[in-house]
Amino acid sequence: MKIICIGRNYAEHARELNNPVNEQPVVFMKPESARLLSRQPFFIPELPGSIHFEAEIVVKINRLGKNIPEKFAHRYYDEVTVGIDFTARDMQSELKKKGLPWELAKAFDGSAAIGTFIPLEEAGPVTGIDFSLKKNGTMVQNGNTSYMLFPVDTLISYVSRYFTLKKGDVLFTGTPAGVGPVDAGDLLEGFINDKKLLNVRVR
């Protein structure tokens, strides 16, 4: 299983971190070991600085594909959920300053929390899905896929030029504004519309 991630796909999030809005998708990867197993807590890693949550819509690939035309991309997924891309923010900032890859700050064990997948027809049109994240019962992120700079079908077509997509691969599609730090004892809950699909305790 590949965990393919998109950065800076919401303009407001790019601005809150003082990042430019790119003309092409920003792509990075997480290893399979980054997946946080279902019902397991997220243990804050021993990394310098703060660890941030980033809530995202996650799409599951349902068939093999390479060089997928955008007009056919919708055939390659039929389930979505909410995920959290946990990020060692201070470490990421230092890596960016040095022009180095982000993986040490993004791809550590447990850094990809993935909720329960639901059929796309239950979530609604992929171009207009409401999703949100609550931290200790308070809404901290609230987004809609209509605000993506690069829609899901565009992302699938783009990524498939470089990587063969396989059944079971997942695509994190980017986070809206509102990211922030986590602390031991926090409860993070992810929603599509009003349906809770993700529940993560922080230890």
PDB file of C-alpha atoms in Angstrom:
ATOM      1  CA  MET A   1       0.000   0.000   0.000  1.00  0.00           C
ATOM      2  CA  LYS A   2       1.295   3.437  -0.938  1.00  0.00           C
ATOM      3  CA  ILE A   3       0.348   6.517   1.046  1.00  0.00           C
ATOM      4  CA  ILE A   4       0.502   9.400  -1.412  1.00  0.00           C
ATOM      5  CA  CYS A   5       0.105  12.894   0.011  1.00  0.00           C
ATOM      6  CA  ILE A   6      -0.561  16.318  -1.465  1.00  0.00           C
ATOM      7  CA  GLY A   7       0.725  19.494   0.143  1.00  0.00           C
ATOM      8  CA  ARG A   8      -0.476  23.089  -0.208  1.00  0.00           C
ATOM      9  CA  ASN A   9      -3.750  22.164  -1.927  1.00  0.00           C
ATOM     10  CA  TYR A  10      -5.826  24.815  -0.126  1.00  0.00           C
ATOM     11  CA  ALA A  11      -4.792  28.428  -0.616  1.00  0.00           C
ATOM     12  CA  GLU A  12      -5.658  29.539   2.938  1.00  0.00           C
ATOM     13  CA  HIS A  13      -3.515  26.774   4.441  1.00  0.00           C
ATOM     14  CA  ALA A  14      -0.588  27.730   2.214  1.00  0.00           C
ATOM     15  CA  ARG A  15      -0.937  31.317   3.394  1.00  0.00           C
ATOM     16  CA  GLU A  16      -1.143  30.433   7.097  1.00  0.00           C
ATOM     17  CA  LEU A  17       2.263  28.726   6.810  1.00  0.00           C
ATOM     18  CA  ASN A  18       3.680  31.461   4.555  1.00  0.00           C
ATOM     19  CA  ASN A  19       4.051  29.054   1.650  1.00  0.00           C
ATOM     20  CA  PRO A  20       3.614  29.957  -2.016  1.00  0.00           C
ATOM     21  CA  VAL A  21       0.607  28.675  -3.965  1.00  0.00           C
ATOM     22  CA  ASN A  22       2.116  26.264  -6.474  1.00  0.00           C
ATOM     23  CA  GLU A  23       1.209  25.892 -10.139  1.00  0.00           C
ATOM     24  CA  GLN A  24       1.482  22.091  -9.902  1.00  0.00           C
ATOM     25  CA  PRO A  25       0.571  19.686  -7.082  1.00  0.00           C
ATOM     26  CA  VAL A  26       3.139  19.238  -4.317  1.00  0.00           C
ATOM     27  CA  VAL A  27       3.535  15.472  -3.851  1.00  0.00           C
ATOM     28  CA  PHE A  28       5.247  13.526  -1.082  1.00  0.00           C
ATOM     29  CA  MET A  29       4.991   9.962   0.211  1.00  0.00           C
ATOM     30  CA  LYS A  30       4.662   8.152   3.500  1.00  0.00           C
ATOM     31  CA  PRO A  31       5.732   4.516   3.970  1.00  0.00           C
ATOM     32  CA  GLU A  32       3.194   1.864   4.912  1.00  0.00           C
ATOM     33  CA  SER A  33       4.622   1.910   8.458  1.00  0.00           C
ATOM     34  CA  ALA A  34       3.307   5.482   8.801  1.00  0.00           C
ATOM     35  CA  ARG A  35      -0.271   4.202   8.898  1.00  0.00           C
ATOM     36  CA  LEU A  36      -1.772   4.497  12.367  1.00  0.00           C
ATOM     37  CA  LEU A  37      -3.572   1.230  13.013  1.00  0.00           C
ATOM     38  CA  SER A  38      -7.298   1.356  13.700  1.00  0.00           C
ATOM     39  CA  ARG A  39      -8.239   2.083  17.328  1.00  0.00           C
ATOM     40  CA  GLN A  40      -4.598   2.672  18.254  1.00  0.00           C
ATOM     41  CA  PRO A  41      -3.584   5.937  19.971  1.00  0.00           C
ATOM     42  CA  PHE A  42      -1.185   8.357  18.355  1.00  0.00           C
ATOM     43  CA  PHE A  43       1.992   8.463  20.422  1.00  0.00           C
ATOM     44  CA  ILE A  44       3.788  11.796  20.142  1.00  0.00           C
ATOM     45  CA  PRO A  45       7.205  10.947  18.694  1.00  0.00           C
ATOM     46  CA  GLU A  46      10.451  12.063  20.266  1.00  0.00           C
ATOM     47  CA  LEU A  47      11.150  14.683  17.622  1.00  0.00           C
ATOM     48  CA  PRO A  48      12.179  18.311  18.134  1.00  0.00           C
ATOM     49  CA  GLY A  49       9.405  20.901  18.370  1.00  0.00           C
ATOM     50  CA  SER A  50       5.652  20.579  18.080  1.00  0.00           C
ATOM     51  CA  ILE A  51       3.561  17.973  16.260  1.00  0.00           C
ATOM     52  CA  HIS A  52       0.601  19.352  14.294  1.00  0.00           C
ATOM     53  CA  PHE A  53      -2.632  17.802  13.066  1.00  0.00           C
ATOM     54  CA  GLU A  54      -3.678  18.279   9.430  1.00  0.00           C
ATOM     55  CA  ALA A  55      -7.132  16.918   8.563  1.00  0.00           C
ATOM     56  CA  GLU A  56      -7.660  15.785   4.976  1.00  0.00           C
ATOM     57  CA  ILE A  57     -10.031  13.943   2.687  1.00  0.00           C
ATOM     58  CA  VAL A  58      -8.506  10.559   1.832  1.00  0.00           C
ATOM     59  CA  VAL A  59      -9.395   8.629  -1.316  1.00  0.00           C
ATOM     60  CA  LYS A  60      -8.834   4.880  -1.717  1.00  0.00           C
ATOM     61  CA  ILE A  61      -7.701   3.608  -5.130  1.00  0.00           C
ATOM     62  CA  ASN A  62      -9.807   0.680  -6.335  1.00  0.00           C
ATOM     63  CA  ARG A  63      -7.929  -0.551  -9.419  1.00  0.00           C
ATOM     64  CA  LEU A  64      -4.580  -0.612 -11.193  1.00  0.00           C
ATOM     65  CA  GLY A  65      -3.795   2.506 -13.195  1.00  0.00           C
ATOM     66  CA  LYS A  66      -0.959   4.336 -14.934  1.00  0.00           C
ATOM     67  CA  ASN A  67      -1.048   7.574 -16.978  1.00  0.00           C
ATOM     68  CA  ILE A  68      -4.740   7.982 -16.219  1.00  0.00           C
ATOM     69  CA  PRO A  69      -6.501  10.679 -18.270  1.00  0.00           C
ATOM     70  CA  GLU A  70      -8.271  13.129 -15.985  1.00  0.00           C
ATOM     71  CA  LYS A  71     -11.635  12.432 -17.630  1.00  0.00           C
ATOM     72  CA  PHE A  72     -11.349   8.773 -16.533  1.00  0.00           C
ATOM     73  CA  ALA A  73      -9.898   9.380 -13.058  1.00  0.00           C
ATOM     74  CA  HIS A  74     -13.305   9.038 -11.360  1.00  0.00           C
ATOM     75  CA  ARG A  75     -13.275   5.328 -12.243  1.00  0.00           C
ATOM     76  CA  TYR A  76     -10.300   4.701  -9.959  1.00  0.00           C
ATOM     77  CA  TYR A  77     -11.944   5.396  -6.590  1.00  0.00           C
ATOM     78  CA  ASP A  78     -15.342   4.937  -4.996  1.00  0.00           C
ATOM     79  CA  GLU A  79     -14.637   5.359  -1.260  1.00  0.00           C
ATOM     80  CA  VAL A  80     -13.489   8.306   0.848  1.00  0.00           C
ATOM     81  CA  THR A  81     -12.769   9.097   4.478  1.00  0.00           C
ATOM     82  CA  VAL A  82     -11.061  11.654   6.729  1.00  0.00           C
ATOM     83  CA  GLY A  83      -7.399  11.286   7.643  1.00  0.00           C
ATOM     84  CA  ILE A  84      -4.831  13.177   9.682  1.00  0.00           C
ATOM     85  CA  ASP A  85      -1.376  13.938   8.326  1.00  0.00           C
ATOM     86  CA  PHE A  86       0.588  14.365  11.553  1.00  0.00           C
ATOM     87  CA  THR A  87       3.519  16.720  10.980  1.00  0.00           C
ATOM     88  CA  ALA A  88       6.601  17.630  13.000  1.00  0.00           C
ATOM     89  CA  ARG A  89       6.125  21.306  12.166  1.00  0.00           C
ATOM     90  CA  ASP A  90       9.344  22.797  13.522  1.00  0.00           C
ATOM     91  CA  MET A  91      11.405  20.073  11.899  1.00  0.00           C
ATOM     92  CA  GLN A  92       9.556  20.585   8.606  1.00  0.00           C
ATOM     93  CA  SER A  93      10.272  24.318   8.728  1.00  0.00           C
ATOM     94  CA  GLU A  94      13.987  23.668   9.210  1.00  0.00           C
ATOM     95  CA  LEU A  95      14.067  21.141   6.371  1.00  0.00           C
ATOM     96  CA  LYS A  96      12.297  23.595   4.046  1.00  0.00           C
ATOM     97  CA  LYS A  97      14.799  26.347   4.898  1.00  0.00           C
ATOM     98  CA  LYS A  98      17.606  24.028   3.867  1.00  0.00           C
ATOM     99  CA  GLY A  99      15.849  22.878   0.686  1.00  0.00           C
ATOM    100  CA  LEU A 100      15.687  19.303   1.973  1.00  0.00           C
ATOM    101  CA  PRO A 101      12.880  16.709   1.637  1.00  0.00           C
ATOM    102  CA  TRP A 102      10.091  16.675   4.242  1.00  0.00           C
ATOM    103  CA  GLU A 103       9.923  12.942   4.944  1.00  0.00           C
ATOM    104  CA  LEU A 104      11.596  13.052   8.373  1.00  0.00           C
ATOM    105  CA  ALA A 105       8.895  15.490   9.501  1.00  0.00           C
ATOM    106  CA  LYS A 106       5.992  13.861   7.667  1.00  0.00           C
ATOM    107  CA  ALA A 107       6.575  10.124   7.274  1.00  0.00           C
ATOM    108  CA  PHE A 108       7.447   8.873  10.761  1.00  0.00           C
ATOM    109  CA  ASP A 109       5.671   5.834  12.208  1.00  0.00           C
ATOM    110  CA  GLY A 110       2.009   6.501  12.987  1.00  0.00           C
ATOM    111  CA  SER A 111       1.917   9.814  11.123  1.00  0.00           C
ATOM    112  CA  ALA A 112      -0.987   8.812   8.833  1.00  0.00           C
ATOM    113  CA  ALA A 113      -4.279   8.323  10.654  1.00  0.00           C
ATOM    114  CA  ILE A 114      -6.988   7.025   8.316  1.00  0.00           C
ATOM    115  CA  GLY A 115     -10.668   6.869   9.215  1.00  0.00           C
ATOM    116  CA  THR A 116     -13.380   4.425   8.191  1.00  0.00           C
ATOM    117  CA  PHE A 117     -14.038   4.564   4.458  1.00  0.00           C
ATOM    118  CA  ILE A 118     -17.558   5.213   3.205  1.00  0.00           C
ATOM    119  CA  PRO A 119     -18.987   4.922  -0.323  1.00  0.00           C
ATOM    120  CA  LEU A 120     -18.647   8.073  -2.370  1.00  0.00           C
ATOM    121  CA  GLU A 121     -22.395   8.201  -2.933  1.00  0.00           C
ATOM    122  CA  GLU A 122     -22.826   8.539   0.842  1.00  0.00           C
ATOM    123  CA  ALA A 123     -20.276  11.352   1.087  1.00  0.00           C
ATOM    124  CA  GLY A 124     -21.657  13.280  -1.867  1.00  0.00           C
ATOM    125  CA  PRO A 125     -19.987  14.612  -5.028  1.00  0.00           C
ATOM    126  CA  VAL A 126     -16.214  14.521  -4.618  1.00  0.00           C
ATOM    127  CA  THR A 127     -16.040  18.146  -5.769  1.00  0.00           C
ATOM    128  CA  GLY A 128     -18.146  19.339  -2.812  1.00  0.00           C
ATOM    129  CA  ILE A 129     -17.537  17.209   0.296  1.00  0.00           C
ATOM    130  CA  ASP A 130     -17.777  18.947   3.681  1.00  0.00           C
ATOM    131  CA  PHE A 131     -15.281  17.654   6.241  1.00  0.00           C
ATOM    132  CA  SER A 132     -14.094  18.763   9.649  1.00  0.00           C
ATOM    133  CA  LEU A 133     -11.906  17.976  12.628  1.00  0.00           C
ATOM    134  CA  LYS A 134     -12.705  18.447  16.296  1.00  0.00           C
ATOM    135  CA  LYS A 135     -10.053  18.658  18.994  1.00  0.00           C
ATOM    136  CA  ASN A 136     -11.407  17.908  22.471  1.00  0.00           C
ATOM    137  CA  GLY A 137     -14.921  18.634  21.207  1.00  0.00           C
ATOM    138  CA  THR A 138     -14.089  21.992  19.607  1.00  0.00           C
ATOM    139  CA  MET A 139     -14.093  22.457  15.833  1.00  0.00           C
ATOM    140  CA  VAL A 140     -10.560  23.322  14.707  1.00  0.00           C
ATOM    141  CA  GLN A 141     -10.691  22.621  10.964  1.00  0.00           C
ATOM    142  CA  ASN A 142     -13.614  22.868   8.583  1.00  0.00           C
ATOM    143  CA  GLY A 143     -13.193  22.463   4.832  1.00  0.00           C
ATOM    144  CA  ASN A 144     -14.872  21.590   1.590  1.00  0.00           C
ATOM    145  CA  THR A 145     -13.231  19.895  -1.374  1.00  0.00           C
ATOM    146  CA  SER A 146     -14.602  22.602  -3.669  1.00  0.00           C
ATOM    147  CA  TYR A 147     -11.798  24.833  -2.340  1.00  0.00           C
ATOM    148  CA  MET A 148      -9.031  22.505  -3.488  1.00  0.00           C
ATOM    149  CA  LEU A 149      -6.553  24.117  -5.848  1.00  0.00           C
ATOM    150  CA  PHE A 150      -6.241  20.755  -7.620  1.00  0.00           C
ATOM    151  CA  PRO A 151      -9.397  18.571  -7.540  1.00  0.00           C
ATOM    152  CA  VAL A 152      -9.242  14.851  -6.805  1.00  0.00           C
ATOM    153  CA  ASP A 153      -9.460  13.775 -10.452  1.00  0.00           C
ATOM    154  CA  THR A 154      -6.658  16.174 -11.384  1.00  0.00           C
ATOM    155  CA  LEU A 155      -4.509  14.760  -8.590  1.00  0.00           C
ATOM    156  CA  ILE A 156      -5.078  11.149  -9.605  1.00  0.00           C
ATOM    157  CA  SER A 157      -4.214  11.899 -13.213  1.00  0.00           C
ATOM    158  CA  TYR A 158      -1.114  13.853 -12.208  1.00  0.00           C
ATOM    159  CA  VAL A 159       0.213  11.338  -9.692  1.00  0.00           C
ATOM    160  CA  SER A 160      -0.350   8.405 -12.058  1.00  0.00           C
ATOM    161  CA  ARG A 161       2.146   9.900 -14.505  1.00  0.00           C
ATOM    162  CA  TYR A 162       4.878   9.154 -11.986  1.00  0.00           C
ATOM    163  CA  PHE A 163       3.622   6.198  -9.915  1.00  0.00           C
ATOM    164  CA  THR A 164       1.535   3.216 -10.947  1.00  0.00           C
ATOM    165  CA  LEU A 165      -1.535   3.303  -8.740  1.00  0.00           C
ATOM    166  CA  LYS A 166      -2.563  -0.012  -7.228  1.00  0.00           C
ATOM    167  CA  LYS A 167      -5.723  -1.215  -5.542  1.00  0.00           C
ATOM    168  CA  GLY A 168      -5.603  -0.231  -1.870  1.00  0.00           C
ATOM    169  CA  ASP A 169      -3.303   2.759  -2.293  1.00  0.00           C
ATOM    170  CA  VAL A 170      -4.565   5.886  -0.541  1.00  0.00           C
ATOM    171  CA  LEU A 171      -4.330   9.539  -1.522  1.00  0.00           C
ATOM    172  CA  PHE A 172      -4.280  12.299   1.115  1.00  0.00           C
ATOM    173  CA  THR A 173      -5.612  15.304  -0.792  1.00  0.00           C
ATOM    174  CA  GLY A 174      -4.399  18.258   1.285  1.00  0.00           C
ATOM    175  CA  THR A 175      -5.515  20.151   4.367  1.00  0.00           C
ATOM    176  CA  PRO A 176      -7.497  23.385   4.789  1.00  0.00           C
ATOM    177  CA  ALA A 177      -6.512  26.185   7.143  1.00  0.00           C
ATOM    178  CA  GLY A 178      -6.626  25.702  10.900  1.00  0.00           C
ATOM    179  CA  VAL A 179      -3.801  23.237  11.558  1.00  0.00           C
ATOM    180  CA  GLY A 180      -2.354  23.247  15.042  1.00  0.00           C
ATOM    181  CA  PRO A 181      -0.418  21.370  17.727  1.00  0.00           C
ATOM    182  CA  VAL A 182      -1.416  18.255  19.612  1.00  0.00           C
ATOM    183  CA  ASP A 183      -0.699  17.394  23.233  1.00  0.00           C
ATOM    184  CA  ALA A 184      -0.916  14.195  25.226  1.00  0.00           C
ATOM    185  CA  GLY A 185      -4.525  13.597  26.265  1.00  0.00           C
ATOM    186  CA  ASP A 186      -6.100  15.263  23.215  1.00  0.00           C
ATOM    187  CA  LEU A 187      -9.004  13.615  21.406  1.00  0.00           C
ATOM    188  CA  LEU A 188      -9.203  14.185  17.642  1.00  0.00           C
ATOM    189  CA  GLU A 189     -12.428  13.382  15.771  1.00  0.00           C
ATOM    190  CA  GLY A 190     -12.828  13.566  11.992  1.00  0.00           C
ATOM    191  CA  PHE A 191     -16.115  13.996  10.151  1.00  0.00           C
ATOM    192  CA  ILE A 192     -17.519  13.940   6.632  1.00  0.00           C
ATOM    193  CA  ASN A 193     -20.715  15.964   6.766  1.00  0.00           C
ATOM    194  CA  ASP A 194     -22.026  14.992  10.231  1.00  0.00           C
ATOM    195  CA  LYS A 195     -20.736  11.412  10.169  1.00  0.00           C
ATOM    196  CA  LYS A 196     -17.805  10.668  12.465  1.00  0.00           C
ATOM    197  CA  LEU A 197     -15.259   8.484  10.677  1.00  0.00           C
ATOM    198  CA  LEU A 198     -12.074   9.038  12.689  1.00  0.00           C
ATOM    199  CA  ASN A 199     -11.334   8.928  16.413  1.00  0.00           C
ATOM    200  CA  VAL A 200      -7.754   9.307  17.630  1.00  0.00           C
ATOM    201  CA  ARG A 201      -6.457   9.645  21.180  1.00  0.00           C
ATOM    202  CA  VAL A 202      -3.089  11.353  21.599  1.00  0.00           C
ATOM    203  CA  ARG A 203      -0.662   9.867  24.115  1.00  0.00           C
TER     204      ARG A 203
END
